[in-house]
mmCIF file with all atom_site columns, C-alpha atoms in Angstrom:
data_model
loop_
_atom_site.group_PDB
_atom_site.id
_atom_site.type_symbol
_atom_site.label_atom_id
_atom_site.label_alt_id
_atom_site.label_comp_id
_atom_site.label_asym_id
_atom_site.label_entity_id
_atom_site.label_seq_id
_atom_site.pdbx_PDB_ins_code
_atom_site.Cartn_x
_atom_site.Cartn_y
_atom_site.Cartn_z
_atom_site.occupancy
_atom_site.B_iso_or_equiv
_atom_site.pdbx_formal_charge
_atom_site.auth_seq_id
_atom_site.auth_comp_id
_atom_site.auth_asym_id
_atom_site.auth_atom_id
_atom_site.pdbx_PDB_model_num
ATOM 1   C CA . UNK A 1 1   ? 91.397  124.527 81.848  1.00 43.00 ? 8   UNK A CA 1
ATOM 2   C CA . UNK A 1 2   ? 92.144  124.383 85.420  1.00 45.00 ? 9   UNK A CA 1
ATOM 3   C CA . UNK A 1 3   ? 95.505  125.218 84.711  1.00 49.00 ? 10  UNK A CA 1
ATOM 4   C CA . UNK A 1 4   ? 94.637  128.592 83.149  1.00 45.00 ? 11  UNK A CA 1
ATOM 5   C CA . UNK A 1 5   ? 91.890  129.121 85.821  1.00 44.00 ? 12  UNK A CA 1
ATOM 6   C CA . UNK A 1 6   ? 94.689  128.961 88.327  1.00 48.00 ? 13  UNK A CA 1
ATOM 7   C CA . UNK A 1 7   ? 96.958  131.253 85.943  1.00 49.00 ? 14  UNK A CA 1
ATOM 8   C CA . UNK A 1 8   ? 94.252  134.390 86.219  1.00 48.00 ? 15  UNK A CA 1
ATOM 9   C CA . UNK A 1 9   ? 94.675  134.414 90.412  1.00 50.00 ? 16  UNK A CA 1
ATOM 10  C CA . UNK A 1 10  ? 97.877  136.890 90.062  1.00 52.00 ? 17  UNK A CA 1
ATOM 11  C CA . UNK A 1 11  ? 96.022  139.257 87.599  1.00 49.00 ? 18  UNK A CA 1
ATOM 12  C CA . UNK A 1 12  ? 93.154  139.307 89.814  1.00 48.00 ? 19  UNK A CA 1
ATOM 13  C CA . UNK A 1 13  ? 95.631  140.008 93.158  1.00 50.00 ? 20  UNK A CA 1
ATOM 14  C CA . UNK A 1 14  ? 96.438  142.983 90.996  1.00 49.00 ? 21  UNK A CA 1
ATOM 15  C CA . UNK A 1 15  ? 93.080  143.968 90.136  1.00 48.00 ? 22  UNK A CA 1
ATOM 16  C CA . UNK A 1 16  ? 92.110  143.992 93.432  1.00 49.00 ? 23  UNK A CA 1
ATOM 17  C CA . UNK A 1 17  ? 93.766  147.329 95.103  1.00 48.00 ? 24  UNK A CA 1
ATOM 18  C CA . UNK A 1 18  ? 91.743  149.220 92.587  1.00 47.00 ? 25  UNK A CA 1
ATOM 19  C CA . UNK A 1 19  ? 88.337  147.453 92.745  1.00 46.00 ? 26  UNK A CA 1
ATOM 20  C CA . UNK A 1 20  ? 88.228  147.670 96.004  1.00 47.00 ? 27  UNK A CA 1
ATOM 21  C CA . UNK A 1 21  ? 89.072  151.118 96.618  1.00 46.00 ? 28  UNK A CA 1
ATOM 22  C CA . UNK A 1 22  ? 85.217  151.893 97.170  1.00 48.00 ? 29  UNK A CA 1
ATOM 23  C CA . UNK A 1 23  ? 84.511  149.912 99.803  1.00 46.00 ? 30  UNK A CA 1
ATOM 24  C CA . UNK A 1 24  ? 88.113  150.331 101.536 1.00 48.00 ? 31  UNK A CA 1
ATOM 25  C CA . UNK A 1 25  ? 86.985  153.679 101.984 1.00 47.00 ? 32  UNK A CA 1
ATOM 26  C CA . UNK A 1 26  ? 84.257  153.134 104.299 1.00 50.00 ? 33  UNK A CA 1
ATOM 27  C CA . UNK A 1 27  ? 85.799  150.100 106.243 1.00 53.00 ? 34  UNK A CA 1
ATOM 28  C CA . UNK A 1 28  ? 88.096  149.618 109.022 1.00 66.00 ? 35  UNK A CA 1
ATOM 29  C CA . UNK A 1 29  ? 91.013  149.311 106.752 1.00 73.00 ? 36  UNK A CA 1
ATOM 30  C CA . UNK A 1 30  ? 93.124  151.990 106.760 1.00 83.00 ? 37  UNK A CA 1
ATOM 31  C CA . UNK A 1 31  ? 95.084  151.457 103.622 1.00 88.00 ? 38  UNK A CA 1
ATOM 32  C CA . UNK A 1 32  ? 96.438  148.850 100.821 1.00 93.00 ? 39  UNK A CA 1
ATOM 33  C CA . UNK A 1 33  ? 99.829  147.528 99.927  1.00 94.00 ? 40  UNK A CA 1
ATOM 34  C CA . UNK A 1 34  ? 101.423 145.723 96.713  1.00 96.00 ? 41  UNK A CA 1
ATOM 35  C CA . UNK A 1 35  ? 104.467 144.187 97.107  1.00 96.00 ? 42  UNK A CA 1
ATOM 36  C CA . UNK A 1 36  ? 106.150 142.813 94.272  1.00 97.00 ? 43  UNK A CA 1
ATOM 37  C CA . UNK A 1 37  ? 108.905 140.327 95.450  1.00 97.00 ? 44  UNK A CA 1
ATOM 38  C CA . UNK A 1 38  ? 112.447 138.093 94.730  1.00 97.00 ? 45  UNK A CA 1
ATOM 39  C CA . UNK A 1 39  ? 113.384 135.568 96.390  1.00 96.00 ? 46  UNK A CA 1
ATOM 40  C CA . UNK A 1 40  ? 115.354 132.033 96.751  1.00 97.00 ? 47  UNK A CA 1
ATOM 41  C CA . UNK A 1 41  ? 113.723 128.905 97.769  1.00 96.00 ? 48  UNK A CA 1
ATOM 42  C CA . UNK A 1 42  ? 114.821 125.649 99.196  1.00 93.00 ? 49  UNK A CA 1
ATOM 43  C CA . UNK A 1 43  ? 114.301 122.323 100.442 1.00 86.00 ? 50  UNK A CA 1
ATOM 44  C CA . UNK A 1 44  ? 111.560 120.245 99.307  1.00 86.00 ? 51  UNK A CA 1
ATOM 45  C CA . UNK A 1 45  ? 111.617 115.695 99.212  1.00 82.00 ? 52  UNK A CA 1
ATOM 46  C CA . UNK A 1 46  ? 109.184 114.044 97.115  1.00 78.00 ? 53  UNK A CA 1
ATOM 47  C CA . UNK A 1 47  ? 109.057 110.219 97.378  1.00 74.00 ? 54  UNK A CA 1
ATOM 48  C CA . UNK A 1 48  ? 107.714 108.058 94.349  1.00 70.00 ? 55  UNK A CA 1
ATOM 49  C CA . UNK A 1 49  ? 106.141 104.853 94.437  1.00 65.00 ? 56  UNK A CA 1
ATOM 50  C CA . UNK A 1 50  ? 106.591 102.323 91.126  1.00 59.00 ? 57  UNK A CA 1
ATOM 51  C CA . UNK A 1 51  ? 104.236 99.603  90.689  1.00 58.00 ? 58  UNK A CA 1
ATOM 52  C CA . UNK A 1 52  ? 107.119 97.566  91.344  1.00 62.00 ? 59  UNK A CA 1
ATOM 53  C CA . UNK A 1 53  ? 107.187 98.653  94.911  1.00 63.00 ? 60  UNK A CA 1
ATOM 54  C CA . UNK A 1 54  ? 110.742 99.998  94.269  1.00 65.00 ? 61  UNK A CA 1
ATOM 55  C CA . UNK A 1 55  ? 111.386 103.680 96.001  1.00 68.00 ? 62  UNK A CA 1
ATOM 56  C CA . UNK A 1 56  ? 112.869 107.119 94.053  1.00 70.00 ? 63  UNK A CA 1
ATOM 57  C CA . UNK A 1 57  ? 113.352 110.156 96.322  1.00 76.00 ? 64  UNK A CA 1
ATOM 58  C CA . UNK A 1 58  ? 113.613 112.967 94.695  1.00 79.00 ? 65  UNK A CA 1
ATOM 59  C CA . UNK A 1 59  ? 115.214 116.148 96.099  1.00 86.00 ? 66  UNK A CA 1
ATOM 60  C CA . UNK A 1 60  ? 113.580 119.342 95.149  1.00 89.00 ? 67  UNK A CA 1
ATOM 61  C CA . UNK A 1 61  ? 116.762 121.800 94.207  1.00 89.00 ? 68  UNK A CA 1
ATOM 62  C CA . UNK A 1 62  ? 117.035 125.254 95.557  1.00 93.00 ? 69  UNK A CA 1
ATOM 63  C CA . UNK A 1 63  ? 116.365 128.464 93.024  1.00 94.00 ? 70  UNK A CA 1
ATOM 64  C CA . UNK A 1 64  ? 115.068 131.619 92.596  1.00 96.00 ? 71  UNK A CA 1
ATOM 65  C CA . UNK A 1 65  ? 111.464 132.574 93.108  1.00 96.00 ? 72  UNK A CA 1
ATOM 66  C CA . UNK A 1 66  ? 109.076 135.306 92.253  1.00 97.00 ? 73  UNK A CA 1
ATOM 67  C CA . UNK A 1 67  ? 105.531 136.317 93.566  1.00 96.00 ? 74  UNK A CA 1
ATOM 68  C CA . UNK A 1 68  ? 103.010 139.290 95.019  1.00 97.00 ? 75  UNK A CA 1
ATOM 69  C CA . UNK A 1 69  ? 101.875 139.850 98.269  1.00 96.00 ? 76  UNK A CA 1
ATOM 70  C CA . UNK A 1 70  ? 98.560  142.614 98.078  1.00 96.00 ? 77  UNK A CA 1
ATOM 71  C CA . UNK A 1 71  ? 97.816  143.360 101.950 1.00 95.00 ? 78  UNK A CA 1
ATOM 72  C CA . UNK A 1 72  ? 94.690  145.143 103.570 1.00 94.00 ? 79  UNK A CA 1
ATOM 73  C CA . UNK A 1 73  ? 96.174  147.371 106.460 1.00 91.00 ? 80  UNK A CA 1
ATOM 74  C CA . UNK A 1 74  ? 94.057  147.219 109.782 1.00 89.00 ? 81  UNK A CA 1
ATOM 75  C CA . UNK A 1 75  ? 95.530  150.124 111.665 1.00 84.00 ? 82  UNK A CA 1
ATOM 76  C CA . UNK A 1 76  ? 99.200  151.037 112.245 1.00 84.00 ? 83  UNK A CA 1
ATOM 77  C CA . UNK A 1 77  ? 99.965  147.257 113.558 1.00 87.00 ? 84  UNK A CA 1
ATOM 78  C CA . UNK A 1 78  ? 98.816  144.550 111.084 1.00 87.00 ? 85  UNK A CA 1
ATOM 79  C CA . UNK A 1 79  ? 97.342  143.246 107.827 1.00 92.00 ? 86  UNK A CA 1
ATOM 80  C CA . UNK A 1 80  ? 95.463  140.793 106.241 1.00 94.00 ? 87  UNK A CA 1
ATOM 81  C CA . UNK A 1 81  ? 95.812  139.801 102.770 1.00 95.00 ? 88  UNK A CA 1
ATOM 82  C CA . UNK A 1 82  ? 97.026  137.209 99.729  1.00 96.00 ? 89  UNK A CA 1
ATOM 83  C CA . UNK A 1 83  ? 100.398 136.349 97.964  1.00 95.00 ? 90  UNK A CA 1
ATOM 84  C CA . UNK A 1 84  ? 101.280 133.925 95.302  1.00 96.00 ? 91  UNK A CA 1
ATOM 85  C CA . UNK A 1 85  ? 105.150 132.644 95.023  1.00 96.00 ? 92  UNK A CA 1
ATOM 86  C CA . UNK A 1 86  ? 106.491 130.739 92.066  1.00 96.00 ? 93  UNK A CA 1
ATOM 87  C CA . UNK A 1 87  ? 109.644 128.554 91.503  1.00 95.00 ? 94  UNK A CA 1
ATOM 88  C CA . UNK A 1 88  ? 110.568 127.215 88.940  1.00 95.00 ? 95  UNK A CA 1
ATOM 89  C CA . UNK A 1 89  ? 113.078 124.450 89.560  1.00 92.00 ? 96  UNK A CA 1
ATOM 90  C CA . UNK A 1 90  ? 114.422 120.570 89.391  1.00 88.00 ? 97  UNK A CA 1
ATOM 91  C CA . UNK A 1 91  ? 114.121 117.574 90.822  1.00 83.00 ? 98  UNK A CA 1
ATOM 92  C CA . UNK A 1 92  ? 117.441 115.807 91.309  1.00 82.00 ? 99  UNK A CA 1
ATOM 93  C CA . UNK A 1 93  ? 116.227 112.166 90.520  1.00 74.00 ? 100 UNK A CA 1
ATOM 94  C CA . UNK A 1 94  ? 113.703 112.229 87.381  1.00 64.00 ? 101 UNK A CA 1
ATOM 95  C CA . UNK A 1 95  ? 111.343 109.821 89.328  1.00 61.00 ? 102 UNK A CA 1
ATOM 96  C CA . UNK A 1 96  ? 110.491 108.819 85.701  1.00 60.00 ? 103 UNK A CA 1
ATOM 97  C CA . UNK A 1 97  ? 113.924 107.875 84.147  1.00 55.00 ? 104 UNK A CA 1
ATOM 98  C CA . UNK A 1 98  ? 115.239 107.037 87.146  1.00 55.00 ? 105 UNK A CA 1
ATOM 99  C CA . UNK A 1 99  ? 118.183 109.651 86.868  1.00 56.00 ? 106 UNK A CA 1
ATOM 100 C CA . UNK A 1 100 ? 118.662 112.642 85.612  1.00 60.00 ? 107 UNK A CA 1
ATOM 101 C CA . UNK A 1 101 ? 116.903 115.982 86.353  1.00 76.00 ? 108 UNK A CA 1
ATOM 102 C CA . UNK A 1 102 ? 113.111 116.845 85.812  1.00 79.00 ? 109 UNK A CA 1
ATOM 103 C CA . UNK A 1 103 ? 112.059 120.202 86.072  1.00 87.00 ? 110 UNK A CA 1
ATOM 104 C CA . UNK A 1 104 ? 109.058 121.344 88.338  1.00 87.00 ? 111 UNK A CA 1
ATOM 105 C CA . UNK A 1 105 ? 106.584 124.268 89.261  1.00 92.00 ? 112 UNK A CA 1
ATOM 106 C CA . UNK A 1 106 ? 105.753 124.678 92.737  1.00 94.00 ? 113 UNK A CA 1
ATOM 107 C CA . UNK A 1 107 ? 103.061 127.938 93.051  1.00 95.00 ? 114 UNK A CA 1
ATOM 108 C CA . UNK A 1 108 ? 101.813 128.847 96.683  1.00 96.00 ? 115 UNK A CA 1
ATOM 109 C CA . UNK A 1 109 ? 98.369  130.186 96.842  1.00 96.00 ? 116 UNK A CA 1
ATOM 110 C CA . UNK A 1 110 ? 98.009  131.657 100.333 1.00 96.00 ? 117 UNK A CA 1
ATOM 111 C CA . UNK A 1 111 ? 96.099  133.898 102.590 1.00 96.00 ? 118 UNK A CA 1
ATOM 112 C CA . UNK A 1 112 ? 97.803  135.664 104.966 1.00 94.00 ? 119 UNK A CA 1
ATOM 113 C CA . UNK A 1 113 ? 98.105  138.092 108.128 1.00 94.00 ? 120 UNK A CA 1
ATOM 114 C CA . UNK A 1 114 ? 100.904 139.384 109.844 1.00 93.00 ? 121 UNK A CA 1
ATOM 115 C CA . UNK A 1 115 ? 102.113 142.024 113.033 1.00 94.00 ? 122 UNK A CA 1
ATOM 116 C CA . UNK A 1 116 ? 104.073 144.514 113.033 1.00 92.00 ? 123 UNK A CA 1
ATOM 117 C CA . UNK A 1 117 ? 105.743 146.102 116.123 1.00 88.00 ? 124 UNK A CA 1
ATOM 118 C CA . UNK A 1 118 ? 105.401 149.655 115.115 1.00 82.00 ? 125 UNK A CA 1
ATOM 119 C CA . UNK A 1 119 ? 104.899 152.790 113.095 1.00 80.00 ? 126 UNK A CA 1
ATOM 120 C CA . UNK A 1 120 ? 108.217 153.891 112.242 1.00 86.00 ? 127 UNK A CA 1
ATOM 121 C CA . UNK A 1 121 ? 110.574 153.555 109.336 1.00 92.00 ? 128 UNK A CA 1
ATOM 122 C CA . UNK A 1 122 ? 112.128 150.040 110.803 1.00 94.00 ? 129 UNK A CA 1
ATOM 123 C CA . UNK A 1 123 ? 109.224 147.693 111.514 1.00 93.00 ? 130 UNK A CA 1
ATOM 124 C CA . UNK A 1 124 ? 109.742 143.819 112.256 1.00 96.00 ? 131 UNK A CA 1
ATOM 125 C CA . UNK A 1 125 ? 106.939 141.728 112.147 1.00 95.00 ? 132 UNK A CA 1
ATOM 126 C CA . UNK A 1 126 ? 105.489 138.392 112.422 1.00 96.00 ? 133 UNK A CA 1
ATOM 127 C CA . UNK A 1 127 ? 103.424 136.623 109.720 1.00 95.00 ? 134 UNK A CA 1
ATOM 128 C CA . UNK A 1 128 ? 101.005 132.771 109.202 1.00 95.00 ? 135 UNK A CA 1
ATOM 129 C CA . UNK A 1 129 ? 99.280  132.207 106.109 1.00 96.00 ? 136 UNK A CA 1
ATOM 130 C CA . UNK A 1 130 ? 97.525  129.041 104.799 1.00 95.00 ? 137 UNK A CA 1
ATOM 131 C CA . UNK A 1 131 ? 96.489  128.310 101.508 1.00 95.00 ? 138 UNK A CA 1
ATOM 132 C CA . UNK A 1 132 ? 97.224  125.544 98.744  1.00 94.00 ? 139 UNK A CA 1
ATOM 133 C CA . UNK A 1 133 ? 100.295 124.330 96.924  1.00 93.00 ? 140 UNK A CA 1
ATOM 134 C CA . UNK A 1 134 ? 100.457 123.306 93.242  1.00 91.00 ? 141 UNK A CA 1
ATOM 135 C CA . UNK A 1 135 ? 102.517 121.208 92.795  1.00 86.00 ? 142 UNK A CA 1
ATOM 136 C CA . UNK A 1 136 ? 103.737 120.301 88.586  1.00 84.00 ? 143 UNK A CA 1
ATOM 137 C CA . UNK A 1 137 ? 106.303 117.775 88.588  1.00 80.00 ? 144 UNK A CA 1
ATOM 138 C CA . UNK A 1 138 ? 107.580 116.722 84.445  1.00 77.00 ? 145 UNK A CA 1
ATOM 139 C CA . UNK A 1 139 ? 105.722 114.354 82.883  1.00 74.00 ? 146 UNK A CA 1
ATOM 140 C CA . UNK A 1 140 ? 103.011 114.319 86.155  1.00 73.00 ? 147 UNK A CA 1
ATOM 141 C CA . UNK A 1 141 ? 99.029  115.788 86.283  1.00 75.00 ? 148 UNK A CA 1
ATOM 142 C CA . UNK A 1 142 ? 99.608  118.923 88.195  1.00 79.00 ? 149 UNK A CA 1
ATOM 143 C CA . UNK A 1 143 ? 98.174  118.589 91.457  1.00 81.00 ? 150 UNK A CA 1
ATOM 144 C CA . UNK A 1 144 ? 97.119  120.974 95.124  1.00 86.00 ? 151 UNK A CA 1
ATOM 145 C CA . UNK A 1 145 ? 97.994  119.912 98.284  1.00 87.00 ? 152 UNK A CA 1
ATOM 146 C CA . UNK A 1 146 ? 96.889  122.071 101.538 1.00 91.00 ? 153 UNK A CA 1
ATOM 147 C CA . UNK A 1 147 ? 99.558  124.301 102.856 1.00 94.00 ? 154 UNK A CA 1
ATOM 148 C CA . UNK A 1 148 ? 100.825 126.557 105.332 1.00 95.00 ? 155 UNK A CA 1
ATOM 149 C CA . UNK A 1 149 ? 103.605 128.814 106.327 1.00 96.00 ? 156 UNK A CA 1
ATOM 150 C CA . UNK A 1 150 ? 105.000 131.132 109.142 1.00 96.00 ? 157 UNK A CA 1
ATOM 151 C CA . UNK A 1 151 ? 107.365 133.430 109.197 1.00 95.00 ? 158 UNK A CA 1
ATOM 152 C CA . UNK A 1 152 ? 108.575 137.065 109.643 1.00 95.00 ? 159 UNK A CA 1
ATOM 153 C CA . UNK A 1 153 ? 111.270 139.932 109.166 1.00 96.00 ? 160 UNK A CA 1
ATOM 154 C CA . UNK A 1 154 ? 111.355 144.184 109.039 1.00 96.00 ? 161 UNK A CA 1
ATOM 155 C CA . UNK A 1 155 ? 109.484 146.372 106.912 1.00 96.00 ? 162 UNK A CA 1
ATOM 156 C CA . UNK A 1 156 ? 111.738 149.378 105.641 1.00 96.00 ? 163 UNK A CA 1
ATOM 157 C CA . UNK A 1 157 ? 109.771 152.564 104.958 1.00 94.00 ? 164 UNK A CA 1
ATOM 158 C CA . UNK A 1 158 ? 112.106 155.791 103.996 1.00 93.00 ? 165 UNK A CA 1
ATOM 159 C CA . UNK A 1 159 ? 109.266 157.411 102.866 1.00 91.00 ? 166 UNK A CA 1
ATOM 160 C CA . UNK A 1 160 ? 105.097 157.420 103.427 1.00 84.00 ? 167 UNK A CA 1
ATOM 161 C CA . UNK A 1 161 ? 104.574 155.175 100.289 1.00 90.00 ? 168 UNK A CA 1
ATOM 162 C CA . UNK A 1 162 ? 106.950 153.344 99.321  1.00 95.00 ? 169 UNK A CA 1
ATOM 163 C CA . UNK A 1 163 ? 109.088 150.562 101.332 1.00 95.00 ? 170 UNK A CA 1
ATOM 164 C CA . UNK A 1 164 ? 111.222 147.415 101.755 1.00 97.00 ? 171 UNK A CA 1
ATOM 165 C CA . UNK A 1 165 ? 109.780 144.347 103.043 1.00 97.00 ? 172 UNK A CA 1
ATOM 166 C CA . UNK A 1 166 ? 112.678 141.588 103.941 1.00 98.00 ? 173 UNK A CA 1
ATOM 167 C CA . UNK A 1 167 ? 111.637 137.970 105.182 1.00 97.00 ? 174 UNK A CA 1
ATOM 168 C CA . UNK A 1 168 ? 112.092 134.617 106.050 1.00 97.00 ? 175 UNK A CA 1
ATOM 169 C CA . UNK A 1 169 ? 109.190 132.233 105.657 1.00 97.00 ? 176 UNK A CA 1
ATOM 170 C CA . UNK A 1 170 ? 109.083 128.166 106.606 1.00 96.00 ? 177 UNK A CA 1
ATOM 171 C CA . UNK A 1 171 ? 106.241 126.206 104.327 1.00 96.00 ? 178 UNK A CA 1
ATOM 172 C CA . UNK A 1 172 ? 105.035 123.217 105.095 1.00 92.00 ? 179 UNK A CA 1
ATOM 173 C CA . UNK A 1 173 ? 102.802 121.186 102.802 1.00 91.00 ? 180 UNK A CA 1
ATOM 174 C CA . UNK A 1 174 ? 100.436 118.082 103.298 1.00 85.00 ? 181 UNK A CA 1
ATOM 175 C CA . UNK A 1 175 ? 101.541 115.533 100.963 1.00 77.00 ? 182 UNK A CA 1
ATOM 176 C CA . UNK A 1 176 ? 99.837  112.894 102.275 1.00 65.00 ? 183 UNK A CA 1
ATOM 177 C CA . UNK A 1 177 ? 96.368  114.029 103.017 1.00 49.00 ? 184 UNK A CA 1
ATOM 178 C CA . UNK A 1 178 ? 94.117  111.162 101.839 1.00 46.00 ? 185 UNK A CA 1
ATOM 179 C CA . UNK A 1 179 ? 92.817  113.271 98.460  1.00 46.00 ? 186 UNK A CA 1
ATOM 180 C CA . UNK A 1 180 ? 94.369  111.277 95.910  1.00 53.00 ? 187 UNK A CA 1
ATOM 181 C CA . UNK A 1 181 ? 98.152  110.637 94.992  1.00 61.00 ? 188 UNK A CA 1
ATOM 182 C CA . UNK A 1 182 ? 100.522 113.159 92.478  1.00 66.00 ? 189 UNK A CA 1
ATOM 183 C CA . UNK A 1 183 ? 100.429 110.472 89.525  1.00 70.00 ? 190 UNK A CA 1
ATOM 184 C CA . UNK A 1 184 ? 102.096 110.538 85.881  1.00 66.00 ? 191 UNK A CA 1
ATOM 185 C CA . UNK A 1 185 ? 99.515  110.816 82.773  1.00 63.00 ? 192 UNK A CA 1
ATOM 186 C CA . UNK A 1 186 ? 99.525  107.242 82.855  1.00 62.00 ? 193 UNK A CA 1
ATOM 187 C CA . UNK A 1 187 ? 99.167  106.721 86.113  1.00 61.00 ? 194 UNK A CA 1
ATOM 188 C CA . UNK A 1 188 ? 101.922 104.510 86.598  1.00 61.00 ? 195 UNK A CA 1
ATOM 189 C CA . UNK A 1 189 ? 104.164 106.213 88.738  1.00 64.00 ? 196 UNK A CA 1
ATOM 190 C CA . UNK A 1 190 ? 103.294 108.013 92.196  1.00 67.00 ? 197 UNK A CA 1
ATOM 191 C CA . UNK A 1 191 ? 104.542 110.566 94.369  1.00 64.00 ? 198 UNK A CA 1
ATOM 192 C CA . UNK A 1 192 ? 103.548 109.332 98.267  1.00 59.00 ? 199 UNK A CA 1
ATOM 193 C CA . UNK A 1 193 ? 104.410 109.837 101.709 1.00 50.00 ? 200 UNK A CA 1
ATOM 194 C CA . UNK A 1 194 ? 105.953 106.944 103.139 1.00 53.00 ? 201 UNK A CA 1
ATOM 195 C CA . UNK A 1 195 ? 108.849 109.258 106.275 1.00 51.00 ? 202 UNK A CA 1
ATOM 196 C CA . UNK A 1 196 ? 107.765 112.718 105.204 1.00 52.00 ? 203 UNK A CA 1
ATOM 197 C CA . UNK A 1 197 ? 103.990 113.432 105.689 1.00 69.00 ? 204 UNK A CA 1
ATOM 198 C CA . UNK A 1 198 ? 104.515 117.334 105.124 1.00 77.00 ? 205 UNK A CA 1
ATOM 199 C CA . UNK A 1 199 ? 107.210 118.554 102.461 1.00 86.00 ? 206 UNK A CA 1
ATOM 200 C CA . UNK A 1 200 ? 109.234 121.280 103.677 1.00 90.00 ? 207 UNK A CA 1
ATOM 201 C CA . UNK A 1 201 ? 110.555 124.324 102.380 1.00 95.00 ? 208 UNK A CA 1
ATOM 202 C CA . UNK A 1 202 ? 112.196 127.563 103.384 1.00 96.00 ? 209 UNK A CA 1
ATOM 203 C CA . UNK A 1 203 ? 111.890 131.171 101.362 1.00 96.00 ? 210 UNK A CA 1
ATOM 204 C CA . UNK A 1 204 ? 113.864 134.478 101.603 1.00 96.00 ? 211 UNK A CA 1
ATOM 205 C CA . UNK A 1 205 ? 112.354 137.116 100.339 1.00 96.00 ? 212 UNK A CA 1
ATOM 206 C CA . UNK A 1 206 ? 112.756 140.807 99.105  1.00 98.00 ? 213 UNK A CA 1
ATOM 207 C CA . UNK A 1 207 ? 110.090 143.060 97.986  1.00 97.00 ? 214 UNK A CA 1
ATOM 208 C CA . UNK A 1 208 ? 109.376 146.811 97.339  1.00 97.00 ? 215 UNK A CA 1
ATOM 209 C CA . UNK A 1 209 ? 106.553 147.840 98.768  1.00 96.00 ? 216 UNK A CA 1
ATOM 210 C CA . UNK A 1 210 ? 104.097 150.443 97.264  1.00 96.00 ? 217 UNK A CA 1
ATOM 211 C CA . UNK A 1 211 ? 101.164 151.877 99.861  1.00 91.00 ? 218 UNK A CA 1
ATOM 212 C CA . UNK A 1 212 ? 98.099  153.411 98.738  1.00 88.00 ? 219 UNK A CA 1
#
């Protein structure tokens, strides 16, 4: 159930543009943009505790990812808004088997703001968001761990409405944060932080960019 809860936040991110159009009206936001996006992902070490006290790290591979920022424009230099990023990829130690490859799902739920320097059809910018990461490791309960990220790029507009937004973005995420370990069903088997408190990834992105 939580799963599918979780599931519904993209088709809401796209809902939202339209049901908010009333109110964007008569606010200090001066427009909206979607911007589906592409992307590759890397980096990413998950250690796992037996009850054995024996040790698997596990490597998170680097692969493609796909997501949706939707941004509220506050005048001609910034934004506030959401995005959700998914990849799908491996781990290159199944901390279950002990070797092998187990695939995982690693979604970013974030809230986000960024500045731009500039009106004009090249814009860099800067960008922080914070949010959760859910994290669904093979044969483990899925799991959220409090994240953040920073980052930045240029904003390509050749025309009013439509655009290209190119970034880099560094994510860090708490794995040890005292709320309870990522465990298999069973319970057995535990993903801790014994050298890396924070997993760490880096994204580049791609996205077009439609402005309403």
């Amino acid at each position: 159930m939580r799963d599918t809860r979780i599931a519904l936040i993209p088709i809401l991110m796209l809902a939202l543009p339209v049901s908010a159009a009333p109110a964007i009206a008569g606010s200090g936001v001066t427009g909206v943009e979607v911007t589906p996006f592409g992307g590759y992902q890397v980096g990413g070490t998950l250690e796992f505790d037996d009850p054995s006290g024996g040790l698997t790290v596990a490597d998170v591979r680097g692969s493609g990812d796909f997501g949706l920022f939707v941004d509220l424009l506050l005048g001609p230099d910034g934004a506030v808004g959401l995005f959700y990023t998914r990849q799908n990829t491996e781990l290159d130690t199944d901390p279950v088997a002990g070797s092998g490859d187990a695939s995982m799902k690693i979604e970013y739920y974030h809230v986000e703001g960024f500045y731009q320097l500039g009106a004009g059809p090249v814009r860099p910018f800067v960008a922080a968001s914070v949010g959760v990461t859910h994290l669904v490791p093979e044969g483990f309960d899925a799991d959220s761990r409090l994240s953040a990220s920073v980052g930045g790029g240029v904003r390509l507009f050749p025309a009013a409405h439509l655009g290209f937004r190119l970034e880099g973005r560094y994510y860090g995420t708490l794995i040890d944060w005292g709320g309870g370990d990522l465990c298999t069903h069973d319970g057995e088997l535990c993903a801790r932080s014994r050298d890396n408190t924070y997993m760490d990834q880096v994204d580049f992105k791609a996205g077009l960019v439609v402005a309403f």
